[in-house]
């Protein structure tokens, strides 16, 4: 059984999708063992408590920089015997120490079709604002392994979502969550825990 830690900073709807998938028996060979929040007030911590999942806070304000916070996180993850780290709306870019501690064992969900609308500064509603400004007709979500390059790691799953003429950043964000993120993330987590993912360079093979 792979012990999974979900790292969050906010509302935690993707965490909820994982909790619901686990309750339906759809996370094969994995168990959400910890939710770690960068903020003590994140609603995601309440979702964890309701599901009887231990919640922890690693508060960015307690550390001088991202590197010091990452080191604390890495230590906590190792103490908890975590085998898969899931970034589900985690607002900080983690430094390479964590990537080295968990090679191809950190998964991120990004609300666009990478390599479009990703990288530094592309988070939250900004992603959808830029997609609408650009005039794309489809956007979507990407689940990928985390590498040292922001949003640049090997892609596990992607799903396209239509952009509507009257979309606002908020309506597009919501539709991408409903139609893509909440579906893809539990699938990718289960594939990882089942040992069905292998990585060759940039390419993820799914058995
Ligand atoms: C999602 O859009 C996810 O793709 C991005 O951050 C957002 C988190 O939302 N990385 P939530 O906290 O899961 O509701």
mmCIF file with all atom_site columns, C-alpha atoms and ligand atoms in Angstrom:
data_model
loop_
_atom_site.group_PDB
_atom_site.id
_atom_site.type_symbol
_atom_site.label_atom_id
_atom_site.label_alt_id
_atom_site.label_comp_id
_atom_site.label_asym_id
_atom_site.label_entity_id
_atom_site.label_seq_id
_atom_site.pdbx_PDB_ins_code
_atom_site.Cartn_x
_atom_site.Cartn_y
_atom_site.Cartn_z
_atom_site.occupancy
_atom_site.B_iso_or_equiv
_atom_site.pdbx_formal_charge
_atom_site.auth_seq_id
_atom_site.auth_comp_id
_atom_site.auth_asym_id
_atom_site.auth_atom_id
_atom_site.pdbx_PDB_model_num
ATOM   1   C CA . UNK A 1 1   ? 0.000   0.000  0.000   1.00 0.00 ? 1   UNK A CA 1
ATOM   2   C CA . UNK A 1 2   ? 1.487   3.354  -1.048  1.00 0.00 ? 2   UNK A CA 1
ATOM   3   C CA . UNK A 1 3   ? 1.134   6.047  1.610   1.00 0.00 ? 3   UNK A CA 1
ATOM   4   C CA . UNK A 1 4   ? 0.014   9.275  -0.088  1.00 0.00 ? 4   UNK A CA 1
ATOM   5   C CA . UNK A 1 5   ? 0.502   12.837 1.184   1.00 0.00 ? 5   UNK A CA 1
ATOM   6   C CA . UNK A 1 6   ? -1.608  15.579 -0.389  1.00 0.00 ? 6   UNK A CA 1
ATOM   7   C CA . UNK A 1 7   ? -0.106  19.083 -0.197  1.00 0.00 ? 7   UNK A CA 1
ATOM   8   C CA . UNK A 1 8   ? -2.601  21.937 -0.288  1.00 0.00 ? 8   UNK A CA 1
ATOM   9   C CA . UNK A 1 9   ? -2.865  25.680 0.239   1.00 0.00 ? 9   UNK A CA 1
ATOM   10  C CA . UNK A 1 10  ? -6.523  26.502 -0.232  1.00 0.00 ? 10  UNK A CA 1
ATOM   11  C CA . UNK A 1 11  ? -10.009 25.164 -0.843  1.00 0.00 ? 11  UNK A CA 1
ATOM   12  C CA . UNK A 1 12  ? -8.974  21.631 -1.581  1.00 0.00 ? 12  UNK A CA 1
ATOM   13  C CA . UNK A 1 13  ? -11.533 20.540 -4.162  1.00 0.00 ? 13  UNK A CA 1
ATOM   14  C CA . UNK A 1 14  ? -8.912  18.304 -5.762  1.00 0.00 ? 14  UNK A CA 1
ATOM   15  C CA . UNK A 1 15  ? -8.177  16.834 -2.346  1.00 0.00 ? 15  UNK A CA 1
ATOM   16  C CA . UNK A 1 16  ? -11.929 16.205 -2.031  1.00 0.00 ? 16  UNK A CA 1
ATOM   17  C CA . UNK A 1 17  ? -11.931 14.429 -5.396  1.00 0.00 ? 17  UNK A CA 1
ATOM   18  C CA . UNK A 1 18  ? -9.181  12.143 -4.071  1.00 0.00 ? 18  UNK A CA 1
ATOM   19  C CA . UNK A 1 19  ? -11.028 11.527 -0.793  1.00 0.00 ? 19  UNK A CA 1
ATOM   20  C CA . UNK A 1 20  ? -14.228 10.693 -2.700  1.00 0.00 ? 20  UNK A CA 1
ATOM   21  C CA . UNK A 1 21  ? -12.373 8.408  -5.098  1.00 0.00 ? 21  UNK A CA 1
ATOM   22  C CA . UNK A 1 22  ? -10.783 6.607  -2.151  1.00 0.00 ? 22  UNK A CA 1
ATOM   23  C CA . UNK A 1 23  ? -14.225 6.171  -0.534  1.00 0.00 ? 23  UNK A CA 1
ATOM   24  C CA . UNK A 1 24  ? -15.498 4.633  -3.794  1.00 0.00 ? 24  UNK A CA 1
ATOM   25  C CA . UNK A 1 25  ? -12.540 2.218  -3.784  1.00 0.00 ? 25  UNK A CA 1
ATOM   26  C CA . UNK A 1 26  ? -10.956 3.817  -6.840  1.00 0.00 ? 26  UNK A CA 1
ATOM   27  C CA . UNK A 1 27  ? -7.472  4.422  -5.436  1.00 0.00 ? 27  UNK A CA 1
ATOM   28  C CA . UNK A 1 28  ? -5.992  0.993  -5.891  1.00 0.00 ? 28  UNK A CA 1
ATOM   29  C CA . UNK A 1 29  ? -3.103  0.053  -3.630  1.00 0.00 ? 29  UNK A CA 1
ATOM   30  C CA . UNK A 1 30  ? -2.901  3.565  -2.145  1.00 0.00 ? 30  UNK A CA 1
ATOM   31  C CA . UNK A 1 31  ? -4.081  5.353  0.961   1.00 0.00 ? 31  UNK A CA 1
ATOM   32  C CA . UNK A 1 32  ? -4.238  9.088  1.718   1.00 0.00 ? 32  UNK A CA 1
ATOM   33  C CA . UNK A 1 33  ? -2.136  9.110  4.877   1.00 0.00 ? 33  UNK A CA 1
ATOM   34  C CA . UNK A 1 34  ? -1.621  12.853 5.376   1.00 0.00 ? 34  UNK A CA 1
ATOM   35  C CA . UNK A 1 35  ? -2.775  16.265 4.231   1.00 0.00 ? 35  UNK A CA 1
ATOM   36  C CA . UNK A 1 36  ? -0.130  18.960 4.596   1.00 0.00 ? 36  UNK A CA 1
ATOM   37  C CA . UNK A 1 37  ? -1.181  22.582 4.250   1.00 0.00 ? 37  UNK A CA 1
ATOM   38  C CA . UNK A 1 38  ? 0.977   25.672 3.751   1.00 0.00 ? 38  UNK A CA 1
ATOM   39  C CA . UNK A 1 39  ? -1.679  27.657 5.616   1.00 0.00 ? 39  UNK A CA 1
ATOM   40  C CA . UNK A 1 40  ? -3.307  26.904 8.991   1.00 0.00 ? 40  UNK A CA 1
ATOM   41  C CA . UNK A 1 41  ? -6.649  28.273 7.755   1.00 0.00 ? 41  UNK A CA 1
ATOM   42  C CA . UNK A 1 42  ? -6.944  26.350 4.467   1.00 0.00 ? 42  UNK A CA 1
ATOM   43  C CA . UNK A 1 43  ? -10.400 24.817 4.108   1.00 0.00 ? 43  UNK A CA 1
ATOM   44  C CA . UNK A 1 44  ? -8.662  21.706 2.796   1.00 0.00 ? 44  UNK A CA 1
ATOM   45  C CA . UNK A 1 45  ? -7.669  20.906 6.402   1.00 0.00 ? 45  UNK A CA 1
ATOM   46  C CA . UNK A 1 46  ? -11.352 20.715 7.343   1.00 0.00 ? 46  UNK A CA 1
ATOM   47  C CA . UNK A 1 47  ? -11.980 18.354 4.453   1.00 0.00 ? 47  UNK A CA 1
ATOM   48  C CA . UNK A 1 48  ? -9.142  16.168 5.764   1.00 0.00 ? 48  UNK A CA 1
ATOM   49  C CA . UNK A 1 49  ? -10.504 16.218 9.319   1.00 0.00 ? 49  UNK A CA 1
ATOM   50  C CA . UNK A 1 50  ? -13.987 15.221 8.103   1.00 0.00 ? 50  UNK A CA 1
ATOM   51  C CA . UNK A 1 51  ? -12.445 12.243 6.325   1.00 0.00 ? 51  UNK A CA 1
ATOM   52  C CA . UNK A 1 52  ? -10.348 11.309 9.392   1.00 0.00 ? 52  UNK A CA 1
ATOM   53  C CA . UNK A 1 53  ? -7.107  12.008 7.600   1.00 0.00 ? 53  UNK A CA 1
ATOM   54  C CA . UNK A 1 54  ? -4.361  13.542 9.744   1.00 0.00 ? 54  UNK A CA 1
ATOM   55  C CA . UNK A 1 55  ? -3.693  17.170 8.821   1.00 0.00 ? 55  UNK A CA 1
ATOM   56  C CA . UNK A 1 56  ? -0.388  19.015 9.248   1.00 0.00 ? 56  UNK A CA 1
ATOM   57  C CA . UNK A 1 57  ? 0.685   22.603 8.680   1.00 0.00 ? 57  UNK A CA 1
ATOM   58  C CA . UNK A 1 58  ? 4.012   23.633 7.217   1.00 0.00 ? 58  UNK A CA 1
ATOM   59  C CA . UNK A 1 59  ? 3.574   27.402 7.292   1.00 0.00 ? 59  UNK A CA 1
ATOM   60  C CA . UNK A 1 60  ? 5.684   29.347 4.801   1.00 0.00 ? 60  UNK A CA 1
ATOM   61  C CA . UNK A 1 61  ? 5.857   32.236 7.289   1.00 0.00 ? 61  UNK A CA 1
ATOM   62  C CA . UNK A 1 62  ? 7.854   30.077 9.701   1.00 0.00 ? 62  UNK A CA 1
ATOM   63  C CA . UNK A 1 63  ? 10.715  29.722 7.211   1.00 0.00 ? 63  UNK A CA 1
ATOM   64  C CA . UNK A 1 64  ? 13.185  32.161 5.714   1.00 0.00 ? 64  UNK A CA 1
ATOM   65  C CA . UNK A 1 65  ? 12.664  30.953 2.152   1.00 0.00 ? 65  UNK A CA 1
ATOM   66  C CA . UNK A 1 66  ? 11.183  28.224 -0.048  1.00 0.00 ? 66  UNK A CA 1
ATOM   67  C CA . UNK A 1 67  ? 14.304  26.093 0.386   1.00 0.00 ? 67  UNK A CA 1
ATOM   68  C CA . UNK A 1 68  ? 14.004  26.015 4.190   1.00 0.00 ? 68  UNK A CA 1
ATOM   69  C CA . UNK A 1 69  ? 10.294  25.219 3.926   1.00 0.00 ? 69  UNK A CA 1
ATOM   70  C CA . UNK A 1 70  ? 11.014  22.453 1.414   1.00 0.00 ? 70  UNK A CA 1
ATOM   71  C CA . UNK A 1 71  ? 13.608  20.900 3.734   1.00 0.00 ? 71  UNK A CA 1
ATOM   72  C CA . UNK A 1 72  ? 11.077  20.831 6.584   1.00 0.00 ? 72  UNK A CA 1
ATOM   73  C CA . UNK A 1 73  ? 8.490   19.293 4.288   1.00 0.00 ? 73  UNK A CA 1
ATOM   74  C CA . UNK A 1 74  ? 10.882  16.625 3.041   1.00 0.00 ? 74  UNK A CA 1
ATOM   75  C CA . UNK A 1 75  ? 11.703  15.648 6.603   1.00 0.00 ? 75  UNK A CA 1
ATOM   76  C CA . UNK A 1 76  ? 8.025   15.452 7.562   1.00 0.00 ? 76  UNK A CA 1
ATOM   77  C CA . UNK A 1 77  ? 7.202   13.341 4.509   1.00 0.00 ? 77  UNK A CA 1
ATOM   78  C CA . UNK A 1 78  ? 9.971   10.926 5.318   1.00 0.00 ? 78  UNK A CA 1
ATOM   79  C CA . UNK A 1 79  ? 8.900   10.643 8.960   1.00 0.00 ? 79  UNK A CA 1
ATOM   80  C CA . UNK A 1 80  ? 5.397   9.800  7.734   1.00 0.00 ? 80  UNK A CA 1
ATOM   81  C CA . UNK A 1 81  ? 6.805   7.121  5.398   1.00 0.00 ? 81  UNK A CA 1
ATOM   82  C CA . UNK A 1 82  ? 5.172   8.749  2.363   1.00 0.00 ? 82  UNK A CA 1
ATOM   83  C CA . UNK A 1 83  ? 5.650   7.070  -1.020  1.00 0.00 ? 83  UNK A CA 1
ATOM   84  C CA . UNK A 1 84  ? 3.693   9.509  -3.226  1.00 0.00 ? 84  UNK A CA 1
ATOM   85  C CA . UNK A 1 85  ? 3.408   13.280 -2.849  1.00 0.00 ? 85  UNK A CA 1
ATOM   86  C CA . UNK A 1 86  ? 0.450   14.963 -4.566  1.00 0.00 ? 86  UNK A CA 1
ATOM   87  C CA . UNK A 1 87  ? 0.484   18.736 -5.075  1.00 0.00 ? 87  UNK A CA 1
ATOM   88  C CA . UNK A 1 88  ? -3.190  19.710 -5.194  1.00 0.00 ? 88  UNK A CA 1
ATOM   89  C CA . UNK A 1 89  ? -3.294  23.488 -5.314  1.00 0.00 ? 89  UNK A CA 1
ATOM   90  C CA . UNK A 1 90  ? -0.067  23.906 -3.364  1.00 0.00 ? 90  UNK A CA 1
ATOM   91  C CA . UNK A 1 91  ? 0.961   27.531 -3.873  1.00 0.00 ? 91  UNK A CA 1
ATOM   92  C CA . UNK A 1 92  ? 4.728   27.368 -3.432  1.00 0.00 ? 92  UNK A CA 1
ATOM   93  C CA . UNK A 1 93  ? 7.345   26.194 -5.863  1.00 0.00 ? 93  UNK A CA 1
ATOM   94  C CA . UNK A 1 94  ? 9.325   23.550 -4.003  1.00 0.00 ? 94  UNK A CA 1
ATOM   95  C CA . UNK A 1 95  ? 13.087  23.436 -4.405  1.00 0.00 ? 95  UNK A CA 1
ATOM   96  C CA . UNK A 1 96  ? 15.088  20.604 -5.943  1.00 0.00 ? 96  UNK A CA 1
ATOM   97  C CA . UNK A 1 97  ? 15.771  18.886 -2.609  1.00 0.00 ? 97  UNK A CA 1
ATOM   98  C CA . UNK A 1 98  ? 12.242  17.474 -2.589  1.00 0.00 ? 98  UNK A CA 1
ATOM   99  C CA . UNK A 1 99  ? 12.463  16.396 -6.230  1.00 0.00 ? 99  UNK A CA 1
ATOM   100 C CA . UNK A 1 100 ? 15.680  14.542 -5.404  1.00 0.00 ? 100 UNK A CA 1
ATOM   101 C CA . UNK A 1 101 ? 14.117  12.910 -2.334  1.00 0.00 ? 101 UNK A CA 1
ATOM   102 C CA . UNK A 1 102 ? 11.069  11.823 -4.399  1.00 0.00 ? 102 UNK A CA 1
ATOM   103 C CA . UNK A 1 103 ? 12.201  11.240 -8.007  1.00 0.00 ? 103 UNK A CA 1
ATOM   104 C CA . UNK A 1 104 ? 9.123   10.709 -10.224 1.00 0.00 ? 104 UNK A CA 1
ATOM   105 C CA . UNK A 1 105 ? 7.044   10.337 -7.077  1.00 0.00 ? 105 UNK A CA 1
ATOM   106 C CA . UNK A 1 106 ? 5.624   13.861 -6.861  1.00 0.00 ? 106 UNK A CA 1
ATOM   107 C CA . UNK A 1 107 ? 2.507   14.564 -8.928  1.00 0.00 ? 107 UNK A CA 1
ATOM   108 C CA . UNK A 1 108 ? 1.096   18.009 -9.723  1.00 0.00 ? 108 UNK A CA 1
ATOM   109 C CA . UNK A 1 109 ? -2.196  19.032 -11.299 1.00 0.00 ? 109 UNK A CA 1
ATOM   110 C CA . UNK A 1 110 ? -2.143  22.084 -13.564 1.00 0.00 ? 110 UNK A CA 1
ATOM   111 C CA . UNK A 1 111 ? -5.320  23.650 -14.958 1.00 0.00 ? 111 UNK A CA 1
ATOM   112 C CA . UNK A 1 112 ? -4.227  23.977 -18.605 1.00 0.00 ? 112 UNK A CA 1
ATOM   113 C CA . UNK A 1 113 ? -2.895  21.796 -21.399 1.00 0.00 ? 113 UNK A CA 1
ATOM   114 C CA . UNK A 1 114 ? 0.863   21.951 -20.761 1.00 0.00 ? 114 UNK A CA 1
ATOM   115 C CA . UNK A 1 115 ? 3.017   23.297 -22.453 1.00 0.00 ? 115 UNK A CA 1
ATOM   116 C CA . UNK A 1 116 ? 0.411   26.066 -22.882 1.00 0.00 ? 116 UNK A CA 1
ATOM   117 C CA . UNK A 1 117 ? -0.310  28.532 -20.070 1.00 0.00 ? 117 UNK A CA 1
ATOM   118 C CA . UNK A 1 118 ? 2.148   27.143 -17.554 1.00 0.00 ? 118 UNK A CA 1
ATOM   119 C CA . UNK A 1 119 ? 5.338   28.031 -15.714 1.00 0.00 ? 119 UNK A CA 1
ATOM   120 C CA . UNK A 1 120 ? 6.123   30.936 -13.391 1.00 0.00 ? 120 UNK A CA 1
ATOM   121 C CA . UNK A 1 121 ? 3.131   33.171 -12.695 1.00 0.00 ? 121 UNK A CA 1
ATOM   122 C CA . UNK A 1 122 ? 0.577   30.743 -14.137 1.00 0.00 ? 122 UNK A CA 1
ATOM   123 C CA . UNK A 1 123 ? -1.458  29.819 -11.100 1.00 0.00 ? 123 UNK A CA 1
ATOM   124 C CA . UNK A 1 124 ? -5.053  30.169 -9.959  1.00 0.00 ? 124 UNK A CA 1
ATOM   125 C CA . UNK A 1 125 ? -7.316  32.339 -12.087 1.00 0.00 ? 125 UNK A CA 1
ATOM   126 C CA . UNK A 1 126 ? -4.329  33.831 -13.976 1.00 0.00 ? 126 UNK A CA 1
ATOM   127 C CA . UNK A 1 127 ? -4.069  30.641 -16.028 1.00 0.00 ? 127 UNK A CA 1
ATOM   128 C CA . UNK A 1 128 ? -7.650  30.986 -17.244 1.00 0.00 ? 128 UNK A CA 1
ATOM   129 C CA . UNK A 1 129 ? -7.390  34.770 -17.758 1.00 0.00 ? 129 UNK A CA 1
ATOM   130 C CA . UNK A 1 130 ? -4.446  34.246 -20.094 1.00 0.00 ? 130 UNK A CA 1
ATOM   131 C CA . UNK A 1 131 ? -6.133  31.381 -21.951 1.00 0.00 ? 131 UNK A CA 1
ATOM   132 C CA . UNK A 1 132 ? -9.211  33.565 -22.572 1.00 0.00 ? 132 UNK A CA 1
ATOM   133 C CA . UNK A 1 133 ? -7.070  36.566 -23.603 1.00 0.00 ? 133 UNK A CA 1
ATOM   134 C CA . UNK A 1 134 ? -5.247  34.361 -26.082 1.00 0.00 ? 134 UNK A CA 1
ATOM   135 C CA . UNK A 1 135 ? -8.517  33.140 -27.541 1.00 0.00 ? 135 UNK A CA 1
ATOM   136 C CA . UNK A 1 136 ? -7.937  29.397 -27.356 1.00 0.00 ? 136 UNK A CA 1
ATOM   137 C CA . UNK A 1 137 ? -10.988 27.257 -28.143 1.00 0.00 ? 137 UNK A CA 1
ATOM   138 C CA . UNK A 1 138 ? -9.917  24.407 -25.887 1.00 0.00 ? 138 UNK A CA 1
ATOM   139 C CA . UNK A 1 139 ? -8.066  24.344 -22.616 1.00 0.00 ? 139 UNK A CA 1
ATOM   140 C CA . UNK A 1 140 ? -8.002  21.573 -20.020 1.00 0.00 ? 140 UNK A CA 1
ATOM   141 C CA . UNK A 1 141 ? -5.900  20.018 -17.313 1.00 0.00 ? 141 UNK A CA 1
ATOM   142 C CA . UNK A 1 142 ? -2.599  18.188 -17.039 1.00 0.00 ? 142 UNK A CA 1
ATOM   143 C CA . UNK A 1 143 ? -1.323  15.810 -14.383 1.00 0.00 ? 143 UNK A CA 1
ATOM   144 C CA . UNK A 1 144 ? 2.451   15.531 -14.470 1.00 0.00 ? 144 UNK A CA 1
ATOM   145 C CA . UNK A 1 145 ? 5.425   14.423 -12.464 1.00 0.00 ? 145 UNK A CA 1
ATOM   146 C CA . UNK A 1 146 ? 7.266   17.266 -10.777 1.00 0.00 ? 146 UNK A CA 1
ATOM   147 C CA . UNK A 1 147 ? 10.787  17.936 -11.978 1.00 0.00 ? 147 UNK A CA 1
ATOM   148 C CA . UNK A 1 148 ? 13.135  20.814 -11.234 1.00 0.00 ? 148 UNK A CA 1
ATOM   149 C CA . UNK A 1 149 ? 11.483  22.889 -13.975 1.00 0.00 ? 149 UNK A CA 1
ATOM   150 C CA . UNK A 1 150 ? 8.222   24.582 -12.949 1.00 0.00 ? 150 UNK A CA 1
ATOM   151 C CA . UNK A 1 151 ? 5.331   22.709 -14.699 1.00 0.00 ? 151 UNK A CA 1
ATOM   152 C CA . UNK A 1 152 ? 7.954   21.021 -16.898 1.00 0.00 ? 152 UNK A CA 1
ATOM   153 C CA . UNK A 1 153 ? 7.995   17.398 -15.722 1.00 0.00 ? 153 UNK A CA 1
ATOM   154 C CA . UNK A 1 154 ? 6.829   14.310 -17.657 1.00 0.00 ? 154 UNK A CA 1
ATOM   155 C CA . UNK A 1 155 ? 3.093   14.349 -18.471 1.00 0.00 ? 155 UNK A CA 1
ATOM   156 C CA . UNK A 1 156 ? 0.960   11.532 -17.043 1.00 0.00 ? 156 UNK A CA 1
ATOM   157 C CA . UNK A 1 157 ? -2.575  12.421 -18.183 1.00 0.00 ? 157 UNK A CA 1
ATOM   158 C CA . UNK A 1 158 ? -4.269  15.306 -19.988 1.00 0.00 ? 158 UNK A CA 1
ATOM   159 C CA . UNK A 1 159 ? -7.868  16.115 -20.789 1.00 0.00 ? 159 UNK A CA 1
ATOM   160 C CA . UNK A 1 160 ? -9.210  18.844 -23.054 1.00 0.00 ? 160 UNK A CA 1
ATOM   161 C CA . UNK A 1 161 ? -12.180 21.028 -22.129 1.00 0.00 ? 161 UNK A CA 1
ATOM   162 C CA . UNK A 1 162 ? -14.039 23.338 -24.550 1.00 0.00 ? 162 UNK A CA 1
ATOM   163 C CA . UNK A 1 163 ? -13.846 27.090 -24.024 1.00 0.00 ? 163 UNK A CA 1
ATOM   164 C CA . UNK A 1 164 ? -17.235 28.819 -24.413 1.00 0.00 ? 164 UNK A CA 1
ATOM   165 C CA . UNK A 1 165 ? -17.799 32.205 -26.041 1.00 0.00 ? 165 UNK A CA 1
ATOM   166 C CA . UNK A 1 166 ? -19.198 33.688 -22.828 1.00 0.00 ? 166 UNK A CA 1
ATOM   167 C CA . UNK A 1 167 ? -16.648 32.155 -20.417 1.00 0.00 ? 167 UNK A CA 1
ATOM   168 C CA . UNK A 1 168 ? -15.132 34.228 -17.635 1.00 0.00 ? 168 UNK A CA 1
ATOM   169 C CA . UNK A 1 169 ? -11.934 33.057 -15.918 1.00 0.00 ? 169 UNK A CA 1
ATOM   170 C CA . UNK A 1 170 ? -14.111 31.769 -13.063 1.00 0.00 ? 170 UNK A CA 1
ATOM   171 C CA . UNK A 1 171 ? -16.539 29.785 -15.258 1.00 0.00 ? 171 UNK A CA 1
ATOM   172 C CA . UNK A 1 172 ? -13.687 28.280 -17.275 1.00 0.00 ? 172 UNK A CA 1
ATOM   173 C CA . UNK A 1 173 ? -11.835 27.376 -14.069 1.00 0.00 ? 173 UNK A CA 1
ATOM   174 C CA . UNK A 1 174 ? -14.911 25.637 -12.697 1.00 0.00 ? 174 UNK A CA 1
ATOM   175 C CA . UNK A 1 175 ? -15.617 23.663 -15.896 1.00 0.00 ? 175 UNK A CA 1
ATOM   176 C CA . UNK A 1 176 ? -11.988 22.528 -16.124 1.00 0.00 ? 176 UNK A CA 1
ATOM   177 C CA . UNK A 1 177 ? -12.131 21.355 -12.519 1.00 0.00 ? 177 UNK A CA 1
ATOM   178 C CA . UNK A 1 178 ? -15.408 19.461 -12.987 1.00 0.00 ? 178 UNK A CA 1
ATOM   179 C CA . UNK A 1 179 ? -14.658 17.911 -16.366 1.00 0.00 ? 179 UNK A CA 1
ATOM   180 C CA . UNK A 1 180 ? -10.920 17.342 -16.105 1.00 0.00 ? 180 UNK A CA 1
ATOM   181 C CA . UNK A 1 181 ? -9.081  17.927 -12.813 1.00 0.00 ? 181 UNK A CA 1
ATOM   182 C CA . UNK A 1 182 ? -11.363 15.980 -10.479 1.00 0.00 ? 182 UNK A CA 1
ATOM   183 C CA . UNK A 1 183 ? -11.373 13.060 -12.934 1.00 0.00 ? 183 UNK A CA 1
ATOM   184 C CA . UNK A 1 184 ? -7.699  12.976 -13.906 1.00 0.00 ? 184 UNK A CA 1
ATOM   185 C CA . UNK A 1 185 ? -6.041  13.395 -10.528 1.00 0.00 ? 185 UNK A CA 1
ATOM   186 C CA . UNK A 1 186 ? -7.549  10.307 -8.838  1.00 0.00 ? 186 UNK A CA 1
ATOM   187 C CA . UNK A 1 187 ? -6.877  8.280  -12.007 1.00 0.00 ? 187 UNK A CA 1
ATOM   188 C CA . UNK A 1 188 ? -3.213  9.305  -12.065 1.00 0.00 ? 188 UNK A CA 1
ATOM   189 C CA . UNK A 1 189 ? -2.793  8.636  -8.354  1.00 0.00 ? 189 UNK A CA 1
ATOM   190 C CA . UNK A 1 190 ? -4.288  5.178  -8.704  1.00 0.00 ? 190 UNK A CA 1
ATOM   191 C CA . UNK A 1 191 ? -2.099  4.370  -11.733 1.00 0.00 ? 191 UNK A CA 1
ATOM   192 C CA . UNK A 1 192 ? 0.975   5.391  -9.727  1.00 0.00 ? 192 UNK A CA 1
ATOM   193 C CA . UNK A 1 193 ? -0.002  3.332  -6.681  1.00 0.00 ? 193 UNK A CA 1
ATOM   194 C CA . UNK A 1 194 ? -0.710  0.303  -8.866  1.00 0.00 ? 194 UNK A CA 1
ATOM   195 C CA . UNK A 1 195 ? 2.836   0.599  -10.235 1.00 0.00 ? 195 UNK A CA 1
ATOM   196 C CA . UNK A 1 196 ? 1.527   1.116  -13.774 1.00 0.00 ? 196 UNK A CA 1
ATOM   197 C CA . UNK A 1 197 ? 3.561   4.243  -14.604 1.00 0.00 ? 197 UNK A CA 1
ATOM   198 C CA . UNK A 1 198 ? 7.110   4.180  -15.899 1.00 0.00 ? 198 UNK A CA 1
ATOM   199 C CA . UNK A 1 199 ? 9.136   7.146  -17.067 1.00 0.00 ? 199 UNK A CA 1
ATOM   200 C CA . UNK A 1 200 ? 11.589  7.184  -19.966 1.00 0.00 ? 200 UNK A CA 1
ATOM   201 C CA . UNK A 1 201 ? 13.054  10.652 -20.443 1.00 0.00 ? 201 UNK A CA 1
ATOM   202 C CA . UNK A 1 202 ? 10.039  12.944 -20.900 1.00 0.00 ? 202 UNK A CA 1
ATOM   203 C CA . UNK A 1 203 ? 7.698   10.101 -21.768 1.00 0.00 ? 203 UNK A CA 1
ATOM   204 C CA . UNK A 1 204 ? 5.412   8.426  -19.248 1.00 0.00 ? 204 UNK A CA 1
ATOM   205 C CA . UNK A 1 205 ? 4.347   4.924  -20.256 1.00 0.00 ? 205 UNK A CA 1
ATOM   206 C CA . UNK A 1 206 ? 1.097   3.563  -18.817 1.00 0.00 ? 206 UNK A CA 1
ATOM   207 C CA . UNK A 1 207 ? 0.770   -0.184 -18.570 1.00 0.00 ? 207 UNK A CA 1
HETATM 208 C C1 . LIG B 2 .   ? -6.553  23.781 -9.141  1.00 0.00 ? 1   LIG B C1 1
HETATM 209 O O1 . LIG B 2 .   ? -7.033  24.520 -10.224 1.00 0.00 ? 1   LIG B O1 1
HETATM 210 C C2 . LIG B 2 .   ? -5.275  23.088 -9.536  1.00 0.00 ? 1   LIG B C2 1
HETATM 211 O O2 . LIG B 2 .   ? -5.239  22.715 -10.868 1.00 0.00 ? 1   LIG B O2 1
HETATM 212 C C3 . LIG B 2 .   ? -4.249  24.161 -9.262  1.00 0.00 ? 1   LIG B C3 1
HETATM 213 O O3 . LIG B 2 .   ? -4.709  24.817 -8.107  1.00 0.00 ? 1   LIG B O3 1
HETATM 214 C C4 . LIG B 2 .   ? -6.120  24.684 -7.997  1.00 0.00 ? 1   LIG B C4 1
HETATM 215 C C5 . LIG B 2 .   ? -6.427  24.105 -6.641  1.00 0.00 ? 1   LIG B C5 1
HETATM 216 O O4 . LIG B 2 .   ? -7.792  24.075 -6.352  1.00 0.00 ? 1   LIG B O4 1
HETATM 217 N N1 . LIG B 2 .   ? -2.925  23.591 -9.173  1.00 0.00 ? 1   LIG B N1 1
HETATM 218 P P1 . LIG B 2 .   ? -8.319  23.242 -5.097  1.00 0.00 ? 1   LIG B P1 1
HETATM 219 O O5 . LIG B 2 .   ? -7.642  23.802 -3.849  1.00 0.00 ? 1   LIG B O5 1
HETATM 220 O O6 . LIG B 2 .   ? -8.011  21.807 -5.327  1.00 0.00 ? 1   LIG B O6 1
HETATM 221 O O7 . LIG B 2 .   ? -9.799  23.513 -5.070  1.00 0.00 ? 1   LIG B O7 1
#
